[in-house]
Amino acid sequence: MLRARDAMDRAYAQPLDVPALARIAHVSPAHFSRTFRVTFGERPHRYLQRRRVERAMFLLRETDRSVTDICFDVGFGSPGTFSRTFREIVGRSPRTYRKEAAAAGVPTCFTMAWTRPSG
């Protein structure tokens, strides 16, 4: 399970599916999905989405790149899916998040701790 999670952490922008991750963990896809959820407290797909959103949050705070560019760079296939998922996890749209992060004016380490998505 740790090998698969590490692969998700490293290659979050790549298309990863349960069968590919199960091969990394050397288990069947069904067993992988069940065990991953029990071990880490969330489904593999949701974990991967959260990792992508965390990276997008950093890019939104630290760069002036467009939301669309960031969407594709972190592995989402469409801006609509990215915005919807970002809002579900963070609680606000990517554009609103960027405006609020810029207005905060606090050190990055504090911003990261305060804004880490929870779910």
Coordinates of C-alpha atoms in Angstrom, one line a residue:
M1 CA 0.0 0.0 0.0
L2 CA 2.8 2.4 0.8
R3 CA 4.5 1.8 -2.6
A4 CA 1.2 2.7 -4.3
R5 CA 0.7 5.8 -2.2
D6 CA 4.2 6.9 -2.8
A7 CA 3.7 6.4 -6.6
M8 CA 0.6 8.6 -6.3
D9 CA 2.5 11.2 -4.4
R10 CA 5.3 11.2 -7.0
A11 CA 3.3 10.9 -10.2
Y12 CA 0.1 12.7 -9.2
A13 CA -0.1 14.5 -12.6
Q14 CA 0.0 11.2 -14.5
P15 CA -3.1 9.2 -15.3
L16 CA -3.3 6.6 -12.6
D17 CA -6.1 4.1 -12.2
V18 CA -6.8 1.4 -9.6
P19 CA -5.5 -1.5 -11.8
A20 CA -2.2 0.2 -12.3
L21 CA -1.9 1.1 -8.6
A22 CA -2.9 -2.5 -7.6
R23 CA 0.0 -3.8 -9.8
I24 CA 2.4 -1.6 -7.9
A25 CA 1.1 -3.0 -4.6
H26 CA 1.1 -6.6 -6.0
V27 CA -2.6 -7.2 -5.2
S28 CA -5.9 -7.5 -7.1
P29 CA -7.7 -4.2 -7.9
A30 CA -10.6 -5.1 -5.6
H31 CA -8.3 -5.9 -2.7
F32 CA -6.3 -2.8 -3.4
S33 CA -9.3 -0.5 -3.2
R34 CA -10.6 -2.1 0.1
T35 CA -7.2 -2.2 1.8
F36 CA -6.2 1.4 0.7
R37 CA -9.4 2.8 2.2
V38 CA -9.0 0.9 5.4
T39 CA -5.3 1.8 5.7
F40 CA -5.5 5.5 4.7
G41 CA -9.1 6.5 5.4
E42 CA -10.1 7.4 1.9
R43 CA -10.6 5.9 -1.5
P44 CA -7.5 5.8 -3.9
H45 CA -9.2 8.2 -6.3
R46 CA -10.1 10.7 -3.6
Y47 CA -6.5 10.6 -2.3
L48 CA -5.1 11.3 -5.7
Q49 CA -7.6 14.2 -6.2
R50 CA -6.6 15.7 -2.9
R51 CA -2.9 15.4 -3.7
R52 CA -3.6 17.2 -7.0
V53 CA -5.5 19.9 -5.3
E54 CA -2.8 20.4 -2.7
R55 CA -0.3 21.0 -5.5
A56 CA -2.7 23.3 -7.3
M57 CA -3.1 25.3 -4.0
F58 CA 0.7 25.8 -3.9
L59 CA 0.8 26.9 -7.6
L60 CA -2.1 29.3 -7.1
R61 CA -0.4 30.9 -4.1
E62 CA 3.2 31.0 -5.5
T63 CA 2.8 31.6 -9.3
D64 CA 0.8 33.8 -11.6
R65 CA 0.0 31.0 -14.0
S66 CA -3.5 30.8 -15.2
V67 CA -6.0 28.5 -13.4
T68 CA -6.4 26.5 -16.6
D69 CA -2.7 25.9 -17.0
I70 CA -2.5 24.8 -13.3
C71 CA -5.5 22.5 -13.9
F72 CA -3.8 20.5 -16.6
D73 CA -0.4 20.6 -14.9
V74 CA -1.6 18.9 -11.8
G75 CA -3.4 16.1 -13.8
F76 CA -7.0 17.2 -14.2
G77 CA -8.6 16.6 -17.6
S78 CA -10.9 19.6 -17.7
P79 CA -11.2 23.0 -16.0
G80 CA -14.8 22.2 -14.9
T81 CA -13.8 19.0 -13.1
F82 CA -10.8 20.8 -11.6
S83 CA -13.0 23.7 -10.3
R84 CA -15.7 21.4 -8.9
T85 CA -13.2 19.2 -7.2
F86 CA -11.2 22.1 -5.8
R87 CA -14.4 23.7 -4.4
E88 CA -15.4 20.3 -2.8
I89 CA -12.0 19.9 -1.1
V90 CA -11.0 23.5 -0.2
G91 CA -14.4 25.1 0.1
R92 CA -14.0 27.9 -2.4
S93 CA -13.1 28.2 -6.1
P94 CA -9.5 28.3 -7.3
R95 CA -9.8 32.0 -8.3
T96 CA -11.2 32.9 -4.9
Y97 CA -8.5 30.9 -3.1
R98 CA -5.8 32.7 -5.1
K99 CA -7.3 36.2 -4.2
E100 CA -7.6 35.3 -0.5
A101 CA -4.1 33.7 -0.3
A102 CA -2.6 36.9 -1.9
A103 CA -4.4 39.1 0.5
A104 CA -3.2 37.2 3.6
G105 CA 0.4 38.3 3.4
V106 CA 1.7 35.6 5.9
P107 CA 4.6 33.3 5.5
T108 CA 4.1 30.3 3.2
C109 CA 4.6 27.8 6.0
F110 CA 1.7 29.2 8.0
T111 CA -0.5 29.4 4.9
M112 CA 0.2 25.8 4.1
A113 CA -0.7 24.6 7.6
W114 CA -3.9 26.7 7.7
T115 CA -5.1 25.8 4.3
R116 CA -4.3 22.1 4.1
P117 CA -7.4 20.5 2.7
S118 CA -9.2 18.0 5.0
G119 CA -11.2 15.9 2.8

